[in-house]
Amino acid sequence: VKTKFDEKFIALQARSSDLSEITTRVRLFSADVAKFEKDINISLKKLLPTFGEFVTGLNTSTLDIAIKAESKTITSALNTLREGTTKENAALVGLPVADLPFPNLTRLGEAIKQKRDETKASETIKLKYQQQKKAIAEIEAAIKSIKAEIMKITEESIPESEKARAECLEAYCAYITVLKKEKSELEKLYLPLQKNLQSGTDTNKRLEFEARYNYEIETHAERGLSILDRTKKGNFKDKQGLKAALEKFWSNAKKETFYADKIKEELSSLDQQFQSYEGKPRDVEEQLRAGYGIQDFYEWLFDPTSIEVVSTINLDKTDLYLLSPGKKGIVLLVLFLQIDSSDNRPLIIDQPEENLDNLSVYQDLITFFKDRKDYRQIIIVTHNPNLVVNTDAEQVIVADYDGAQTPRIDYASGSLENQAAELPGVELENLEDGIIEQVCKILEGGETAFDSRKKKYELSSKNFKN
């Protein structure tokens, strides 16, 4: 239809153009004729002044009227093609009215423009569709890849993770088993000593060897908090809460004497507390500080190095490390002598009073020394006369230093029974001191320490002179 319109429109425009060309040629010819007549008349006036004017008689009015009428018809036809009705244009282009979907070129152009716009929109939609189709294909490929990864995780990673976790639990239990064996071996190792102590003096019986488990919960909790981000949601945001959970785990495990199944149960329970929050699942990795991963978490949770077996000696149920320095000295000295109970060689002890108090010496060591000196010579170097007197030393050597004399050190020896001998005509205060008097001087007001021995040794009154 458009072709018919175009052919008719072009034909009319060509006809109009041809008429315009004829009009132009006639106009130009008329101008040439007018010039010709002008030139001839100028010449005739010079040559034939009486002739008048020469006129060719060219008349274009009829042609002009015909061309103008035809141009008007063509313009009208062109206007009809542009703006006319369907019926007018059907007759003009020689087509049935039913074959014209549009009445004129204007409407046809608008329809064509609309169609082109629709086609352009369709192309845009098509392009977008292709882009979306490509994006969908990429998403589908990504989804497929993720599904494959999920399947891999489900089929491989999760079982591997569970396997690794189970291996960690087994290794943890194996470590605790080793500790149990270590504790048992320590108890066996020290059993003879324990029996020996229980069959000894009252002081010995107060001593008790102990091997026990020691769990550094404080240290373990601090290490755990160092990898946890307490600003994120989780069950453990403070040290006390984490310590309480670790203490519960340890307490429950100890109750069952560290059976492997119980350890696994308690550790799994502790692990679950990290994997949930307010009744909902909670990813452990989302609770960790930046730079830490799930491996760091489980290396901490399943790390048993905070647990060890320690051995100690208790005195009256009190740990050696909690005793006073004097009590510690007593315990260590008793242990040393008890371990060497079968040794008959002389024993030299240098200044035990540096670590022993007088009360401890009297209460705990007197009987012990008295028992040992029956079969073993004991030599004590001391500044504490209480130790000398209370152990009933058989031989006392008193060293006296005087820098103004030569030699500077004087030695006097004898038993505690050795006292100042009364001499006729010698005043009491001028009597030469015996061993007992020298010991009393060193004792610094300790005369009462000799009250119980006054009758035994029949001490002279010089010992008690104020």
Short mmCIF file of C-alpha atoms in Angstrom, two decimals:
data_model
loop_
_atom_site.label_atom_id
_atom_site.label_comp_id
_atom_site.label_asym_id
_atom_site.label_seq_id
_atom_site.Cartn_x
_atom_site.Cartn_y
_atom_site.Cartn_z
CA VAL A 1 0.00 0.00 0.00
CA LYS A 2 2.77 2.41 0.91
CA THR A 3 4.48 1.61 -2.41
CA LYS A 4 1.33 2.57 -4.31
CA PHE A 5 1.12 5.79 -2.34
CA ASP A 6 4.81 6.48 -2.95
CA GLU A 7 4.59 5.72 -6.67
CA LYS A 8 1.57 8.02 -7.07
CA PHE A 9 3.16 10.73 -4.97
CA ILE A 10 6.42 10.51 -6.95
CA ALA A 11 4.61 10.50 -10.26
CA LEU A 12 2.61 13.64 -9.31
CA GLN A 13 5.75 15.36 -8.05
CA ALA A 14 7.54 14.43 -11.31
CA ARG A 15 4.60 15.82 -13.34
CA SER A 16 4.65 18.98 -11.27
CA SER A 17 8.39 19.25 -11.76
CA ASP A 18 8.05 18.80 -15.51
CA LEU A 19 5.40 21.54 -15.66
CA SER A 20 7.62 23.81 -13.61
CA GLU A 21 10.47 23.14 -16.02
CA ILE A 22 8.26 24.02 -19.01
CA THR A 23 7.11 27.19 -17.28
CA THR A 24 10.72 28.11 -16.60
CA ARG A 25 11.78 27.44 -20.20
CA VAL A 26 8.86 29.48 -21.59
CA ARG A 27 9.67 32.31 -19.18
CA LEU A 28 13.31 32.27 -20.25
CA PHE A 29 12.31 32.13 -23.94
CA SER A 30 9.91 35.06 -23.47
CA ALA A 31 12.73 37.02 -21.83
CA ASP A 32 14.98 36.23 -24.81
CA VAL A 33 12.23 37.31 -27.25
CA ALA A 34 11.69 40.55 -25.35
CA LYS A 35 15.39 41.31 -25.50
CA PHE A 36 15.45 40.39 -29.19
CA GLU A 37 12.55 42.77 -29.89
CA LYS A 38 14.27 45.52 -27.91
CA ASP A 39 17.54 45.13 -29.77
CA ILE A 40 15.76 45.04 -33.20
CA ASN A 41 13.68 48.12 -32.43
CA ILE A 42 16.79 50.07 -31.41
CA SER A 43 18.40 49.18 -34.72
CA LEU A 44 15.22 49.94 -36.72
CA LYS A 45 14.91 53.39 -35.16
CA LYS A 46 18.35 54.19 -36.47
CA LEU A 47 17.78 52.70 -39.87
CA LEU A 48 14.05 53.14 -40.40
CA PRO A 49 12.87 55.92 -38.14
CA THR A 50 9.44 55.90 -39.69
CA PHE A 51 8.85 52.16 -39.39
CA GLY A 52 7.49 52.03 -35.84
CA GLU A 53 7.94 48.99 -33.46
CA PHE A 54 8.63 45.47 -34.42
CA VAL A 55 6.46 42.96 -32.37
CA THR A 56 6.72 39.20 -32.74
CA GLY A 57 3.30 38.62 -31.24
CA LEU A 58 4.42 35.83 -28.83
CA ASN A 59 1.48 34.88 -26.53
CA THR A 60 2.03 32.47 -23.54
CA SER A 61 -1.17 33.23 -21.61
CA THR A 62 -3.02 30.14 -22.82
CA LEU A 63 -0.06 27.95 -21.89
CA ASP A 64 0.24 29.65 -18.52
CA ILE A 65 -3.42 29.04 -17.79
CA ALA A 66 -3.14 25.39 -18.73
CA ILE A 67 0.04 24.83 -16.69
CA LYS A 68 -1.41 26.66 -13.69
CA ALA A 69 -4.57 24.58 -13.85
CA GLU A 70 -2.60 21.36 -14.10
CA SER A 71 -0.30 22.41 -11.25
CA LYS A 72 -3.34 23.12 -9.12
CA THR A 73 -4.71 19.66 -9.95
CA ILE A 74 -1.37 18.07 -9.07
CA THR A 75 -1.13 20.05 -5.77
CA SER A 76 -4.66 19.00 -4.90
CA ALA A 77 -3.80 15.37 -5.62
CA LEU A 78 -0.66 15.62 -3.50
CA ASN A 79 -2.65 17.16 -0.65
CA THR A 80 -5.20 14.39 -1.01
CA LEU A 81 -2.41 11.85 -0.76
CA ARG A 82 -1.17 13.60 2.39
CA GLU A 83 -4.43 14.42 4.14
CA GLY A 84 -7.26 12.95 2.07
CA THR A 85 -9.87 10.35 2.93
CA THR A 86 -9.60 6.64 2.30
CA LYS A 87 -12.12 6.83 -0.49
CA GLU A 88 -10.34 9.73 -2.24
CA ASN A 89 -6.96 8.05 -2.05
CA ALA A 90 -8.36 4.66 -3.07
CA ALA A 91 -9.59 6.25 -6.32
CA LEU A 92 -6.34 8.23 -6.68
CA VAL A 93 -3.95 5.23 -6.32
CA GLY A 94 -6.26 2.80 -8.07
CA LEU A 95 -6.89 0.40 -5.17
CA PRO A 96 -10.05 -0.85 -3.51
CA VAL A 97 -11.02 0.99 -0.35
CA ALA A 98 -10.72 -2.28 1.59
CA ASP A 99 -7.04 -2.54 0.67
CA LEU A 100 -6.15 0.77 2.34
CA PRO A 101 -5.44 0.25 6.07
CA PHE A 102 -4.69 3.98 6.40
CA PRO A 103 -6.55 6.88 4.71
CA ASN A 104 -3.48 8.98 3.69
CA LEU A 105 0.30 9.34 3.82
CA THR A 106 0.24 11.35 7.07
CA ARG A 107 -1.66 8.62 8.86
CA LEU A 108 0.48 6.03 7.11
CA GLY A 109 3.67 7.82 8.24
CA GLU A 110 2.37 8.03 11.79
CA ALA A 111 1.55 4.33 11.71
CA ILE A 112 4.97 3.53 10.27
CA LYS A 113 6.64 5.71 12.95
CA GLN A 114 4.58 4.01 15.64
CA LYS A 115 5.54 0.65 14.20
CA ARG A 116 9.17 1.66 14.13
CA ASP A 117 8.93 2.88 17.74
CA GLU A 118 7.27 -0.37 18.66
CA THR A 119 9.95 -2.26 16.79
CA LYS A 120 12.66 -0.20 18.50
CA ALA A 121 11.02 -0.82 21.88
CA SER A 122 10.76 -4.44 20.96
CA GLU A 123 14.44 -4.47 20.08
CA THR A 124 15.24 -2.81 23.41
CA ILE A 125 13.11 -5.36 25.20
CA LYS A 126 14.76 -8.07 23.17
CA LEU A 127 18.19 -6.74 24.09
CA LYS A 128 17.20 -6.54 27.75
CA TYR A 129 15.75 -10.01 27.49
CA GLN A 130 19.00 -11.29 26.02
CA GLN A 131 20.96 -9.55 28.78
CA GLN A 132 18.63 -10.94 31.42
CA LYS A 133 18.79 -14.32 29.81
CA LYS A 134 22.58 -14.13 29.96
CA ALA A 135 22.43 -12.99 33.60
CA ILE A 136 20.02 -15.83 34.38
CA ALA A 137 22.37 -18.27 32.70
CA GLU A 138 25.26 -16.94 34.80
CA ILE A 139 23.17 -17.13 37.97
CA GLU A 140 22.07 -20.64 37.10
CA ALA A 141 25.71 -21.58 36.53
CA ALA A 142 26.63 -20.01 39.88
CA ILE A 143 23.75 -21.83 41.57
CA LYS A 144 24.88 -25.06 39.98
CA SER A 145 28.42 -24.43 41.22
CA ILE A 146 27.16 -23.58 44.72
CA LYS A 147 24.98 -26.69 44.74
CA ALA A 148 27.99 -28.72 43.72
CA GLU A 149 30.00 -27.08 46.50
CA ILE A 150 27.20 -27.70 49.00
CA MET A 151 27.02 -31.31 47.86
CA LYS A 152 30.78 -31.56 48.25
CA ILE A 153 30.54 -30.05 51.72
CA THR A 154 27.66 -32.37 52.57
CA GLU A 155 29.31 -35.44 51.15
CA GLU A 156 32.96 -34.68 51.92
CA SER A 157 33.64 -31.61 54.07
CA ILE A 158 31.04 -32.23 56.78
CA PRO A 159 32.04 -35.88 57.20
CA GLU A 160 35.69 -34.81 57.17
CA SER A 161 34.92 -32.10 59.73
CA GLU A 162 33.06 -34.57 61.90
CA LYS A 163 35.89 -37.03 61.47
CA ALA A 164 38.45 -34.39 62.46
CA ARG A 165 36.32 -33.42 65.44
CA ALA A 166 36.02 -37.07 66.50
CA GLU A 167 39.80 -37.45 66.13
CA CYS A 168 40.30 -34.36 68.32
CA LEU A 169 38.05 -35.88 70.97
CA GLU A 170 39.93 -39.17 70.75
CA ALA A 171 43.28 -37.36 71.05
CA TYR A 172 41.96 -35.37 74.01
CA CYS A 173 40.78 -38.54 75.75
CA ALA A 174 44.11 -40.22 74.96
CA TYR A 175 45.92 -37.30 76.60
CA ILE A 176 43.75 -37.58 79.71
CA THR A 177 44.41 -41.33 79.74
CA VAL A 178 48.14 -40.61 79.70
CA LEU A 179 47.65 -38.21 82.62
CA LYS A 180 45.72 -40.90 84.51
CA LYS A 181 48.60 -43.31 83.95
CA GLU A 182 51.09 -40.65 85.01
CA LYS A 183 49.12 -40.04 88.23
CA SER A 184 48.91 -43.77 88.89
CA GLU A 185 52.64 -44.24 88.31
CA LEU A 186 53.46 -41.33 90.61
CA GLU A 187 51.29 -42.84 93.33
CA LYS A 188 53.03 -46.21 92.88
CA LEU A 189 56.42 -44.51 92.91
CA TYR A 190 55.75 -42.73 96.18
CA LEU A 191 53.80 -45.56 97.83
CA PRO A 192 56.85 -46.98 99.69
CA LEU A 193 57.61 -43.51 101.03
CA GLN A 194 53.99 -43.06 102.07
CA LYS A 195 54.00 -46.41 103.91
CA ASN A 196 57.28 -45.49 105.53
CA LEU A 197 55.84 -42.18 106.71
CA GLN A 198 52.71 -43.81 108.10
CA SER A 199 54.79 -46.26 110.12
CA GLY A 200 57.07 -43.57 111.50
CA THR A 201 56.76 -40.84 114.12
CA ASP A 202 53.68 -38.73 114.76
CA THR A 203 55.21 -36.02 112.57
CA ASN A 204 55.70 -38.52 109.77
CA LYS A 205 52.09 -39.61 110.00
CA ARG A 206 50.97 -36.03 109.52
CA LEU A 207 52.69 -36.02 106.14
CA GLU A 208 50.81 -37.31 103.13
CA PHE A 209 51.91 -37.60 99.52
CA GLU A 210 49.33 -36.56 96.92
CA ALA A 211 49.25 -36.72 93.12
CA ARG A 212 46.37 -34.77 91.63
CA TYR A 213 45.09 -33.23 88.41
CA ASN A 214 45.54 -29.51 88.01
CA TYR A 215 43.43 -27.66 85.41
CA GLU A 216 44.48 -24.05 84.80
CA ILE A 217 40.94 -22.87 84.09
CA GLU A 218 41.88 -19.20 84.42
CA THR A 219 44.54 -19.47 81.71
CA HIS A 220 42.34 -21.58 79.44
CA ALA A 221 39.43 -19.13 79.77
CA GLU A 222 41.66 -16.13 78.98
CA ARG A 223 42.95 -17.84 75.85
CA GLY A 224 39.38 -18.58 74.76
CA LEU A 225 38.30 -14.96 75.24
CA SER A 226 41.29 -13.81 73.20
CA ILE A 227 39.75 -15.36 70.05
CA LEU A 228 36.07 -14.61 70.82
CA ASP A 229 34.54 -11.30 69.74
CA ARG A 230 32.38 -10.37 72.72
CA THR A 231 30.57 -7.68 70.71
CA LYS A 232 28.89 -10.40 68.66
CA LYS A 233 25.98 -12.60 69.66
CA GLY A 234 27.03 -15.63 71.67
CA ASN A 235 26.66 -17.34 75.03
CA PHE A 236 30.08 -16.31 76.34
CA LYS A 237 30.68 -12.59 76.57
CA ASP A 238 32.62 -12.47 79.84
CA LYS A 239 35.33 -14.41 81.62
CA GLN A 240 33.12 -15.54 84.49
CA GLY A 241 30.57 -17.16 82.18
CA LEU A 242 33.25 -19.03 80.24
CA LYS A 243 35.04 -20.08 83.43
CA ALA A 244 31.77 -21.40 84.86
CA ALA A 245 31.21 -23.52 81.72
CA LEU A 246 34.79 -24.86 81.83
CA GLU A 247 34.49 -25.60 85.56
CA LYS A 248 31.25 -27.50 84.96
CA PHE A 249 32.89 -29.53 82.20
CA TRP A 250 35.86 -30.32 84.45
CA SER A 251 33.73 -31.13 87.50
CA ASN A 252 31.44 -33.49 85.58
CA ALA A 253 34.40 -35.20 83.89
CA LYS A 254 36.18 -35.70 87.23
CA LYS A 255 33.07 -37.21 88.83
CA GLU A 256 33.24 -40.05 86.33
CA THR A 257 37.02 -40.39 86.89
CA PHE A 258 37.66 -39.22 83.36
CA TYR A 259 36.02 -42.01 81.40
CA ALA A 260 36.45 -41.38 77.68
CA ASP A 261 32.71 -41.44 76.97
CA LYS A 262 32.03 -38.92 79.73
CA ILE A 263 34.78 -36.60 78.49
CA LYS A 264 33.35 -36.76 74.96
CA GLU A 265 29.85 -36.09 76.28
CA GLU A 266 30.94 -33.09 78.35
CA LEU A 267 33.14 -31.60 75.61
CA SER A 268 30.35 -32.05 73.05
CA SER A 269 27.95 -30.32 75.43
CA LEU A 270 30.40 -27.44 75.82
CA ASP A 271 30.84 -27.26 72.04
CA GLN A 272 27.05 -27.08 71.56
CA GLN A 273 26.88 -24.05 73.83
CA PHE A 274 29.05 -22.21 71.31
CA GLN A 275 26.93 -23.41 68.37
CA SER A 276 23.62 -22.03 69.65
CA TYR A 277 22.27 -18.78 71.04
CA GLU A 278 18.83 -18.12 72.54
CA GLY A 279 17.60 -21.48 71.32
CA LYS A 280 18.72 -20.95 67.72
CA PRO A 281 21.73 -22.32 65.81
CA ARG A 282 24.72 -19.98 65.84
CA ASP A 283 27.78 -20.31 63.60
CA VAL A 284 30.94 -20.40 65.70
CA GLU A 285 32.95 -18.51 63.06
CA GLU A 286 30.56 -15.56 63.34
CA GLN A 287 31.52 -15.24 67.03
CA LEU A 288 35.29 -15.02 66.46
CA ARG A 289 37.55 -12.00 66.21
CA ALA A 290 38.89 -10.91 62.83
CA GLY A 291 41.77 -13.09 61.70
CA TYR A 292 40.58 -16.19 63.58
CA GLY A 293 38.87 -19.21 62.04
CA ILE A 294 37.14 -22.40 63.10
CA GLN A 295 40.48 -24.22 63.30
CA ASP A 296 41.73 -21.70 65.88
CA PHE A 297 38.56 -22.23 67.89
CA TYR A 298 38.82 -26.03 68.02
CA GLU A 299 42.56 -25.92 68.64
CA TRP A 300 41.67 -23.91 71.74
CA LEU A 301 38.62 -25.95 72.81
CA PHE A 302 40.36 -29.32 72.43
CA ASP A 303 43.70 -28.14 73.80
CA PRO A 304 44.46 -30.20 76.94
CA THR A 305 47.79 -28.56 77.75
CA SER A 306 46.16 -26.55 80.54
CA ILE A 307 45.70 -29.87 82.36
CA GLU A 308 48.59 -31.53 84.15
CA VAL A 309 49.35 -33.91 86.99
CA VAL A 310 51.10 -32.33 89.94
CA SER A 311 52.54 -34.06 92.97
CA THR A 312 52.90 -32.49 96.38
CA ILE A 313 53.28 -33.22 100.08
CA ASN A 314 50.55 -32.24 102.52
CA LEU A 315 51.11 -31.55 106.18
CA ASP A 316 47.87 -31.91 108.13
CA LYS A 317 45.95 -31.80 104.81
CA THR A 318 47.64 -28.49 103.88
CA ASP A 319 49.60 -28.26 100.62
CA LEU A 320 53.34 -27.80 100.99
CA TYR A 321 53.17 -24.62 98.90
CA LEU A 322 50.70 -23.08 101.36
CA LEU A 323 52.80 -23.75 104.45
CA SER A 324 54.93 -21.15 106.23
CA PRO A 325 58.68 -21.20 105.47
CA GLY A 326 59.30 -22.86 108.84
CA LYS A 327 56.78 -25.61 108.19
CA LYS A 328 58.18 -26.14 104.70
CA GLY A 329 61.64 -26.57 106.14
CA ILE A 330 60.38 -29.14 108.62
CA VAL A 331 58.59 -31.14 105.91
CA LEU A 332 61.55 -31.11 103.53
CA LEU A 333 64.01 -32.07 106.25
CA VAL A 334 61.78 -34.91 107.49
CA LEU A 335 61.37 -36.17 103.94
CA PHE A 336 65.06 -36.04 103.33
CA LEU A 337 65.85 -37.97 106.50
CA GLN A 338 63.00 -40.41 105.94
CA ILE A 339 64.11 -41.20 102.40
CA ASP A 340 67.60 -41.90 103.74
CA SER A 341 66.35 -43.86 106.77
CA SER A 342 68.51 -46.82 105.85
CA ASP A 343 71.64 -44.68 105.48
CA ASN A 344 74.05 -45.02 108.46
CA ARG A 345 76.58 -42.47 107.31
CA PRO A 346 77.04 -39.27 109.38
CA LEU A 347 74.62 -36.48 108.44
CA ILE A 348 75.71 -32.83 108.50
CA ILE A 349 72.96 -30.18 108.59
CA ASP A 350 74.07 -26.56 108.18
CA GLN A 351 71.99 -23.87 109.94
CA PRO A 352 68.52 -25.41 109.64
CA GLU A 353 67.13 -22.55 111.74
CA GLU A 354 67.21 -20.30 108.65
CA ASN A 355 64.13 -22.16 107.47
CA LEU A 356 62.81 -23.57 110.77
CA ASP A 357 61.06 -21.75 113.58
CA ASN A 358 61.57 -22.73 117.26
CA LEU A 359 58.03 -24.02 117.65
CA SER A 360 58.38 -26.24 114.59
CA VAL A 361 61.69 -27.54 115.87
CA TYR A 362 60.25 -28.45 119.24
CA GLN A 363 56.97 -29.92 118.00
CA ASP A 364 58.10 -31.74 114.88
CA LEU A 365 61.83 -32.48 114.89
CA ILE A 366 62.81 -33.35 118.45
CA THR A 367 61.44 -36.88 118.43
CA PHE A 368 62.65 -37.32 114.87
CA PHE A 369 66.27 -36.40 115.70
CA LYS A 370 66.21 -38.46 118.87
CA ASP A 371 65.07 -41.48 116.87
CA ARG A 372 67.66 -41.03 114.12
CA LYS A 373 70.65 -40.43 116.39
CA ASP A 374 70.28 -43.94 117.80
CA TYR A 375 71.81 -45.35 114.61
CA ARG A 376 73.22 -42.33 112.79
CA GLN A 377 75.58 -39.60 113.78
CA ILE A 378 73.97 -36.18 113.19
CA ILE A 379 76.11 -33.03 113.13
CA ILE A 380 74.21 -29.73 113.20
CA VAL A 381 75.82 -26.33 112.64
CA THR A 382 73.42 -23.84 114.23
CA HIS A 383 72.96 -20.50 115.95
CA ASN A 384 69.82 -21.78 117.63
CA PRO A 385 70.50 -23.26 121.08
CA ASN A 386 66.89 -24.49 121.27
CA LEU A 387 67.76 -27.00 118.58
CA VAL A 388 70.81 -28.13 120.60
CA VAL A 389 69.02 -28.39 123.93
CA ASN A 390 65.73 -29.91 122.77
CA THR A 391 67.42 -32.63 120.72
CA ASP A 392 69.51 -33.69 123.75
CA ALA A 393 72.79 -33.26 121.92
CA GLU A 394 75.49 -35.57 123.31
CA GLN A 395 78.34 -33.33 122.25
CA VAL A 396 78.28 -29.52 121.95
CA ILE A 397 81.02 -27.41 120.40
CA VAL A 398 80.69 -23.70 121.16
CA ALA A 399 82.60 -21.30 118.88
CA ASP A 400 83.39 -17.84 120.31
CA TYR A 401 84.74 -15.10 118.05
CA ASP A 402 86.86 -12.21 119.33
CA GLY A 403 88.64 -10.13 116.73
CA ALA A 404 90.97 -8.54 119.31
CA GLN A 405 92.67 -11.79 120.28
CA THR A 406 94.77 -14.39 118.55
CA PRO A 407 93.51 -16.82 117.58
CA ARG A 408 90.25 -15.00 117.00
CA ILE A 409 87.99 -18.03 117.49
CA ASP A 410 87.94 -20.06 120.69
CA TYR A 411 86.30 -23.46 120.81
CA ALA A 412 84.86 -25.18 123.85
CA SER A 413 83.36 -28.63 123.73
CA GLY A 414 81.50 -30.96 126.02
CA SER A 415 78.08 -32.30 126.88
CA LEU A 416 75.10 -30.29 128.10
CA GLU A 417 75.81 -31.71 131.56
CA ASN A 418 79.12 -29.81 131.59
CA GLN A 419 78.61 -26.82 133.90
CA ALA A 420 80.62 -24.34 135.90
CA ALA A 421 82.53 -26.21 138.61
CA GLU A 422 82.34 -24.66 142.07
CA LEU A 423 85.79 -23.91 143.48
CA PRO A 424 86.66 -23.08 147.11
CA GLY A 425 87.30 -19.38 147.60
CA VAL A 426 86.03 -18.41 144.10
CA GLU A 427 83.01 -16.19 143.81
CA LEU A 428 80.04 -17.57 141.87
CA GLU A 429 80.23 -14.94 139.13
CA ASN A 430 83.93 -15.63 138.68
CA LEU A 431 83.56 -19.32 138.01
CA GLU A 432 84.58 -20.46 134.52
CA ASP A 433 81.55 -21.11 132.36
CA GLY A 434 80.80 -24.64 131.41
CA ILE A 435 79.06 -25.73 128.21
CA ILE A 436 75.62 -25.31 129.72
CA GLU A 437 76.33 -21.72 130.81
CA GLN A 438 77.60 -20.82 127.36
CA VAL A 439 74.51 -22.33 125.77
CA CYS A 440 72.30 -20.33 128.15
CA LYS A 441 74.03 -17.10 127.16
CA ILE A 442 73.35 -17.82 123.51
CA LEU A 443 69.77 -18.84 124.39
CA GLU A 444 68.96 -15.18 125.24
CA GLY A 445 66.64 -15.51 128.19
CA GLY A 446 65.78 -19.10 127.44
CA GLU A 447 66.45 -20.33 130.97
CA THR A 448 62.94 -21.72 131.12
CA ALA A 449 63.99 -24.12 128.41
CA PHE A 450 66.11 -25.82 131.06
CA ASP A 451 63.42 -26.04 133.75
CA SER A 452 62.48 -29.53 132.74
CA ARG A 453 66.14 -30.56 132.90
CA LYS A 454 67.08 -28.81 136.14
CA LYS A 455 66.84 -31.90 138.25
CA LYS A 456 68.34 -34.09 135.57
CA TYR A 457 71.47 -31.98 135.19
CA GLU A 458 71.50 -30.45 138.77
CA LEU A 459 72.23 -27.06 137.20
CA SER A 460 74.24 -24.54 139.19
CA SER A 461 72.58 -21.34 140.42
CA LYS A 462 74.84 -19.37 138.09
CA ASN A 463 72.66 -20.38 135.20
CA PHE A 464 69.70 -18.51 136.70
CA LYS A 465 71.40 -15.43 138.16
CA ASN A 466 69.76 -12.25 136.92
#
